[in-house]
Backbone as CSV, one residue per row, in Angstrom:
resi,resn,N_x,N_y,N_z,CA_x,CA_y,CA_z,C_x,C_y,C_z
1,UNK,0.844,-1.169,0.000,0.000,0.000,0.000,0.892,1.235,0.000
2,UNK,0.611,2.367,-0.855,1.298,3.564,-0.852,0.136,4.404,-0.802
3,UNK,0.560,5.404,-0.161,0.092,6.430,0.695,1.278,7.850,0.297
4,UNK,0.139,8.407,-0.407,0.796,9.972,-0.724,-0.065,11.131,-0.031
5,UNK,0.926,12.045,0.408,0.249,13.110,1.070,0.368,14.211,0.359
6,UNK,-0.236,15.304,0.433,0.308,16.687,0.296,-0.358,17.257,1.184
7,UNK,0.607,18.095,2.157,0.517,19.191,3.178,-0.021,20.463,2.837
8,UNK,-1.385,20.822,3.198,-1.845,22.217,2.896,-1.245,23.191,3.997
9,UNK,-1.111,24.474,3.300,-0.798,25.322,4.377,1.068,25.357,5.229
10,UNK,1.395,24.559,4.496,3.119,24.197,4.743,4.295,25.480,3.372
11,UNK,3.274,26.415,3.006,4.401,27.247,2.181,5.828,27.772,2.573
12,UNK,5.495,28.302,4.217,6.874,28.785,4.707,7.874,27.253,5.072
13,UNK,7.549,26.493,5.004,8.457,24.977,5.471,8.838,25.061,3.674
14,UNK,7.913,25.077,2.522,8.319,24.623,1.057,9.454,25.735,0.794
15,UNK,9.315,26.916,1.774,10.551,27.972,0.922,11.763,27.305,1.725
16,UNK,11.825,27.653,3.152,12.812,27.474,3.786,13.909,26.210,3.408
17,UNK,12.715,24.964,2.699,13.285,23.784,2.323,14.132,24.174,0.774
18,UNK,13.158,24.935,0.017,14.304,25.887,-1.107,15.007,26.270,-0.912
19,UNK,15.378,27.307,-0.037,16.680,28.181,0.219,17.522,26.883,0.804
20,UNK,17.509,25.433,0.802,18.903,24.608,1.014,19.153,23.917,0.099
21,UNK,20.150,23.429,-0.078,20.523,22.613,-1.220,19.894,21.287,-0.799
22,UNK,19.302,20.389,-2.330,18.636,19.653,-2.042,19.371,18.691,-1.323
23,UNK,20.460,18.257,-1.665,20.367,17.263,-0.722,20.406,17.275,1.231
24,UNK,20.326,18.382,1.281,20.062,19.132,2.868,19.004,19.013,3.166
25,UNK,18.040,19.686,2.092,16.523,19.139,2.416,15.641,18.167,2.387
26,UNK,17.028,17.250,1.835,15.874,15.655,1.559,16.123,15.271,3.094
27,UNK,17.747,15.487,3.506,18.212,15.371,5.072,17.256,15.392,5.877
28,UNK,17.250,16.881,5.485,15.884,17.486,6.809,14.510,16.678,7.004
29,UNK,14.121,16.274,5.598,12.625,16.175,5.210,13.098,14.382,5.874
30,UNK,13.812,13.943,5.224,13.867,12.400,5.756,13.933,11.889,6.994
31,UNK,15.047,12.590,7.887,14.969,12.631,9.563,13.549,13.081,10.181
32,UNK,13.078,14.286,9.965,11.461,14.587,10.303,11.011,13.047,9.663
33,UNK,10.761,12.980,9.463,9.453,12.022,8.431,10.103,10.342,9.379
34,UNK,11.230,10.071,9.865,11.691,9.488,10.445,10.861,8.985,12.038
35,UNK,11.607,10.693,12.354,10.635,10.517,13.837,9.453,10.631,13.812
36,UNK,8.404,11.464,12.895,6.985,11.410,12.780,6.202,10.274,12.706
37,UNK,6.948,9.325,11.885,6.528,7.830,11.564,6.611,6.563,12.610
38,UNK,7.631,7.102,13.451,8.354,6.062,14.377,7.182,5.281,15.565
39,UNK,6.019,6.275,15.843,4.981,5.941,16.500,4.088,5.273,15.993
40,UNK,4.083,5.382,14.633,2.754,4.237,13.940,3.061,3.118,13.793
41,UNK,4.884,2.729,13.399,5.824,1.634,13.430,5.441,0.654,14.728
42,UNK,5.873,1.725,15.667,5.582,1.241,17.261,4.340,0.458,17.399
43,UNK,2.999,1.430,16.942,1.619,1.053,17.104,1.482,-0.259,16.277
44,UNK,1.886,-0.265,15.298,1.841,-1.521,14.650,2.417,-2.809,14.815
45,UNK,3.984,-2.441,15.740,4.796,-3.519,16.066,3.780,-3.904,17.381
46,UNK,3.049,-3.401,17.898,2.630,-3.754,19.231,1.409,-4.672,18.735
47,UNK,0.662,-5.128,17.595,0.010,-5.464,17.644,-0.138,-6.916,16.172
48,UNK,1.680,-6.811,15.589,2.028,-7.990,14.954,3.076,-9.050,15.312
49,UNK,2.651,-9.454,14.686,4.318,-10.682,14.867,5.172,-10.347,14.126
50,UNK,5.234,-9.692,13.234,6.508,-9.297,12.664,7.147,-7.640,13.643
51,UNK,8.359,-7.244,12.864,8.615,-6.418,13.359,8.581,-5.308,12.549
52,UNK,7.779,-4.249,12.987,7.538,-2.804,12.181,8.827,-1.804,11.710
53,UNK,9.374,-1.612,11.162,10.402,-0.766,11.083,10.294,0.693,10.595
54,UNK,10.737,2.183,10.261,10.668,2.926,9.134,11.910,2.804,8.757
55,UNK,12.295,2.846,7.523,13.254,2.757,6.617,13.107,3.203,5.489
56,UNK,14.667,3.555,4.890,14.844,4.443,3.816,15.226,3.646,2.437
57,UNK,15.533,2.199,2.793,16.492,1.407,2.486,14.954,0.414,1.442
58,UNK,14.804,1.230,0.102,13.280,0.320,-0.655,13.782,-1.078,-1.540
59,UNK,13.344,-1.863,-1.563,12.839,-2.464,-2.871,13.194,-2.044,-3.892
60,UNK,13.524,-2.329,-5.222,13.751,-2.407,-6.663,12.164,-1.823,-7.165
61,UNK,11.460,-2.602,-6.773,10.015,-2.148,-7.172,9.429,-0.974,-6.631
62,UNK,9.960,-0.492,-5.050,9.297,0.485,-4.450,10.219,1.688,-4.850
63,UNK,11.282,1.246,-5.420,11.991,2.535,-5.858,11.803,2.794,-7.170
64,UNK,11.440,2.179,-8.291,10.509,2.498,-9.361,9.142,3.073,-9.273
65,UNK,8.705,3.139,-8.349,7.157,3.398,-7.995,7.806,4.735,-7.631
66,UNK,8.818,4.959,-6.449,8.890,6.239,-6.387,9.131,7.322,-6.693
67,UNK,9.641,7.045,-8.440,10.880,7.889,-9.022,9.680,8.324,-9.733
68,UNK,8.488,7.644,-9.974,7.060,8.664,-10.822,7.444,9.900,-11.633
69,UNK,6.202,10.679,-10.953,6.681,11.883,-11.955,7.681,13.142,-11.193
70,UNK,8.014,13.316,-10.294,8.969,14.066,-9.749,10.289,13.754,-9.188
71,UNK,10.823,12.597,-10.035,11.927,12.330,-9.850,13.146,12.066,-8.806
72,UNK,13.828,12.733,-8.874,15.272,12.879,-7.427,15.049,13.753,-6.183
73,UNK,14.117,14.871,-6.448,13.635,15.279,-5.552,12.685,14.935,-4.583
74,UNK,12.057,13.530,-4.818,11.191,13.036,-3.426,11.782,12.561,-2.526
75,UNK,11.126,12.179,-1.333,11.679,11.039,-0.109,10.991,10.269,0.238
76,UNK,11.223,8.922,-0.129,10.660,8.103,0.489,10.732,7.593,1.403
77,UNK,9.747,6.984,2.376,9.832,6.198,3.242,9.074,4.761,3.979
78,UNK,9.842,3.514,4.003,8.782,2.589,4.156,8.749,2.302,5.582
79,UNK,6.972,2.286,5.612,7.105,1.638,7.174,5.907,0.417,6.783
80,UNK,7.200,-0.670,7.490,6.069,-1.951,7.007,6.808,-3.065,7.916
81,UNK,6.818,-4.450,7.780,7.260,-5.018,8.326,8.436,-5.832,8.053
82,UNK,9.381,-5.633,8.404,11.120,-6.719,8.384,11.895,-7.645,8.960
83,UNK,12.364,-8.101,8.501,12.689,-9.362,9.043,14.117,-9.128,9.640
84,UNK,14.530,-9.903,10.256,16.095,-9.155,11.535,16.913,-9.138,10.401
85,UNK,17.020,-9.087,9.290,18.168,-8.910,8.434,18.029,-7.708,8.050
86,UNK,16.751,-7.371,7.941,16.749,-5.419,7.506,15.704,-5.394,6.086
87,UNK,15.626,-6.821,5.391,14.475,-7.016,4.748,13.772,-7.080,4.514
88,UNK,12.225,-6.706,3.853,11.028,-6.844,3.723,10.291,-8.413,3.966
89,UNK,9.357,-8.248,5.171,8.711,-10.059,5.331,7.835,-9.689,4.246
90,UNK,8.578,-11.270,3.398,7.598,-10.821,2.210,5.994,-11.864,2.289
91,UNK,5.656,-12.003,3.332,4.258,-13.037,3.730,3.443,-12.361,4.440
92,UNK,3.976,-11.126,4.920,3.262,-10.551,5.715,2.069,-9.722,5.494
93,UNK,1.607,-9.338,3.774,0.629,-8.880,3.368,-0.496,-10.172,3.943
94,UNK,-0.254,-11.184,3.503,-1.185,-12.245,3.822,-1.591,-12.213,5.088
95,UNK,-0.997,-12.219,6.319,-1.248,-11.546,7.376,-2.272,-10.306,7.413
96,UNK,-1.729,-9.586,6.612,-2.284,-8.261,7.120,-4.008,-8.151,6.284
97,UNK,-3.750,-8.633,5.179,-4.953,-8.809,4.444,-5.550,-10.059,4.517
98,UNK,-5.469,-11.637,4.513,-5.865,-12.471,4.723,-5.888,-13.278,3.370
99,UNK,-6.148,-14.534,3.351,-6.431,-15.333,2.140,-7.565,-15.525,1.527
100,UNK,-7.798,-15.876,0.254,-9.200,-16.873,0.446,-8.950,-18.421,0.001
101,UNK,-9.472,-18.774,-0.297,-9.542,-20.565,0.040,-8.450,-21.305,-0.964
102,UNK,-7.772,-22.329,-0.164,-6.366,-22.438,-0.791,-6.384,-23.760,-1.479
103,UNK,-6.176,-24.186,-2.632,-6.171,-25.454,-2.784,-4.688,-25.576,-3.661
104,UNK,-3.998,-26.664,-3.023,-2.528,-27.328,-4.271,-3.549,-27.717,-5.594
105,UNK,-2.477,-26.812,-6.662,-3.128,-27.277,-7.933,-2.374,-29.207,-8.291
106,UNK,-2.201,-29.729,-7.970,-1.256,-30.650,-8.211,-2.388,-31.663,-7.261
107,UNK,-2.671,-31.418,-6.141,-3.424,-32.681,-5.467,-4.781,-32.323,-5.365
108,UNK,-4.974,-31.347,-5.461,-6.894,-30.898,-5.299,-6.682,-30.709,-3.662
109,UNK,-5.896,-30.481,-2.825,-6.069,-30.846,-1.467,-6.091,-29.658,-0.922
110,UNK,-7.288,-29.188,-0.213,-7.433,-27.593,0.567,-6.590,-27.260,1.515
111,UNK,-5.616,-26.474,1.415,-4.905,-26.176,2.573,-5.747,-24.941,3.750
112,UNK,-7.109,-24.896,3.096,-7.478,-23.564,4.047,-7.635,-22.455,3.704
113,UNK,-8.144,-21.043,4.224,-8.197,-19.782,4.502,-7.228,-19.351,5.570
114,UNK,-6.681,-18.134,5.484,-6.465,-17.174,6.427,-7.296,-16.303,6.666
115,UNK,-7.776,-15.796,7.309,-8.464,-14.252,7.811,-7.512,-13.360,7.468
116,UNK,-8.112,-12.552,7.781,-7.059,-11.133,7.689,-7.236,-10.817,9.266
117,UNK,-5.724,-10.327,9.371,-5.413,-10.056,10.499,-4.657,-8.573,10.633
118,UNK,-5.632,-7.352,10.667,-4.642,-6.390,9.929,-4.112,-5.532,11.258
119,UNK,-3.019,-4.924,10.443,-2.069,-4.889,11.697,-1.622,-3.123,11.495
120,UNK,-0.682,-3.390,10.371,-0.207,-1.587,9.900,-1.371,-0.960,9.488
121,UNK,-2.635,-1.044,8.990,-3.540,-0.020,8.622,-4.238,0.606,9.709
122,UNK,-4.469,-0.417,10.623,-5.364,0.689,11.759,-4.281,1.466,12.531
123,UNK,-3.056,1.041,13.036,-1.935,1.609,13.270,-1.963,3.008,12.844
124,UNK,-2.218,3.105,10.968,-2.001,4.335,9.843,-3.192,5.240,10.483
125,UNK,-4.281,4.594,10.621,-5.675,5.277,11.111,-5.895,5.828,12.454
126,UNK,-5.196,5.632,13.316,-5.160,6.006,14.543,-3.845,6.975,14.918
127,UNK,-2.813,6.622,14.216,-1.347,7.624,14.286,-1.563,8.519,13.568
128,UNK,-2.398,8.756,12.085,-2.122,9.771,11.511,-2.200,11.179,11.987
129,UNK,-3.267,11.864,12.459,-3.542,13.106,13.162,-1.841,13.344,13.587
130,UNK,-1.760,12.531,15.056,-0.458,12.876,15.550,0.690,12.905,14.379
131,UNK,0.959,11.845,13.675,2.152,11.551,12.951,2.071,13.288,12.157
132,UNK,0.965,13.736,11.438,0.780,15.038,10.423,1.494,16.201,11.633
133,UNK,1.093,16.221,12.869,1.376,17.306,13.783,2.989,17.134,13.907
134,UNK,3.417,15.842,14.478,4.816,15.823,14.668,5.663,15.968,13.445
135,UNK,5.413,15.513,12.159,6.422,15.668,11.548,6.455,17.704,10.557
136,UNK,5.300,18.324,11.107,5.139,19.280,10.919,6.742,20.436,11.869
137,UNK,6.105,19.866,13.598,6.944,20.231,14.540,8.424,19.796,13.743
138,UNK,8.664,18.753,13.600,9.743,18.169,13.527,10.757,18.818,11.987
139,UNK,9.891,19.232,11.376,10.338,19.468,10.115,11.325,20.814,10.489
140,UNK,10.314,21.467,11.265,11.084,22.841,11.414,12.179,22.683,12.112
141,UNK,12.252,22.159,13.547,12.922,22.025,13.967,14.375,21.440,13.408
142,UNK,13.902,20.224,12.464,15.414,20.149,11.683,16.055,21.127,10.971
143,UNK,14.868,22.150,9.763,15.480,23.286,9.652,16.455,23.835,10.421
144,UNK,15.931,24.052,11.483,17.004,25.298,12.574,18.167,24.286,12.852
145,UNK,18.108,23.013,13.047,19.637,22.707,13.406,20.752,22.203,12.362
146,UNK,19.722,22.698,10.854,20.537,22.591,9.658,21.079,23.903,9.265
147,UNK,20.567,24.611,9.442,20.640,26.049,9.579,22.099,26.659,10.377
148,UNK,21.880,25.716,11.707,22.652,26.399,13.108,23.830,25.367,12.441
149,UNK,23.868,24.464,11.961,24.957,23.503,11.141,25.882,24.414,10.226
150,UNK,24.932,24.865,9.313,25.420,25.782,8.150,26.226,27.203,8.804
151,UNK,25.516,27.536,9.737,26.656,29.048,10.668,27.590,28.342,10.787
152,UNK,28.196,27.561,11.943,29.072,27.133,12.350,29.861,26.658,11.573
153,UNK,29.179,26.381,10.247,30.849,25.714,9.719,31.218,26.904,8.819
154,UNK,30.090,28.312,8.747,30.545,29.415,7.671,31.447,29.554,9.482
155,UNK,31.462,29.880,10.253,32.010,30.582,11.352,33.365,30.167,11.193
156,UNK,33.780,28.658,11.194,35.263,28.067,10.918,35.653,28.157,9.783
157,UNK,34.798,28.526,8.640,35.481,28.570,7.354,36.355,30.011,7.455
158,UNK,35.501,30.914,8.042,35.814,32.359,7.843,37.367,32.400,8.974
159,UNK,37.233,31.816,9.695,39.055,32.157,10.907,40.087,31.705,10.059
């Protein structure tokens, strides 16, 4: 599942993120979007068997999906579930969405249904409000200590 937003009312965050060089502002925008996310991860790890992660680190496929129509300038980020190697559980949609009725084509023999057992969507439905507020807070705040980054090293360039 992908999930695109656009932020109304965020113009002074869209300049401030102009006046840096992009790759400063993907910085900024990726760390915010980091910690904003980190609570729905949580909400979700609390209520699967796998383990929830956010990560920057996509898929072949999720990084074709993301390069769309605006190219090098987006950021992505996945929050879904991984396995202790840092990989995508790739069974875990089935989990989250459920089966319907399973039969081996080879023996006719029903292995069953799963239910759905969903785990990251109500997580998405209950964190969002907060997640939109914090990574709002959070955005700026990286500003200023990219900002207070950028003095200090004009301060040592200039002695």
């Amino acid at each position: 599942m992908s999930v695109k937003m656009k932020i109304e009312g965020a113009g002074d965050i869209e300049r401030a993120l102009a006046d840096m060089a992009r790759g400063t502002a993907k910085g900024v925008m990726r760390r915010a979007m980091k910690k904003s996310l980190k609570p729905v991860a949580d909400l979700a790890s609390g209520v699967s068997p796998f383990t929830v992660a956010v990560t920057s680190k996509l898929t072949a496929r999720q990084r074709k999906e993301a390069r769309g129509d605006t190219g090098r300038s987006k950021v992505v980020l996945y929050v879904g579930p991984v396995q202790p190697n840092g990989e995508g559980a790739p069974h875990a949609h089935l989990y989250e969405f459920g089966t319907g009725p399973r039969v081996q084509s080879s023996t006719g023999r029903s292995t069953g249904a799963m239910p759905a057992r969903p785990f990251l969507r109500p997580a998405w439905d209950v964190g969002t409000t907060v997640m939109l507020a914090t990574l709002r807070r959070e955005v700026w705040n990286e500003i200023e200590k990219s900002l207070e980054r950028a003095r200090r090293k004009a301060a040592r360039v200039a002695k």
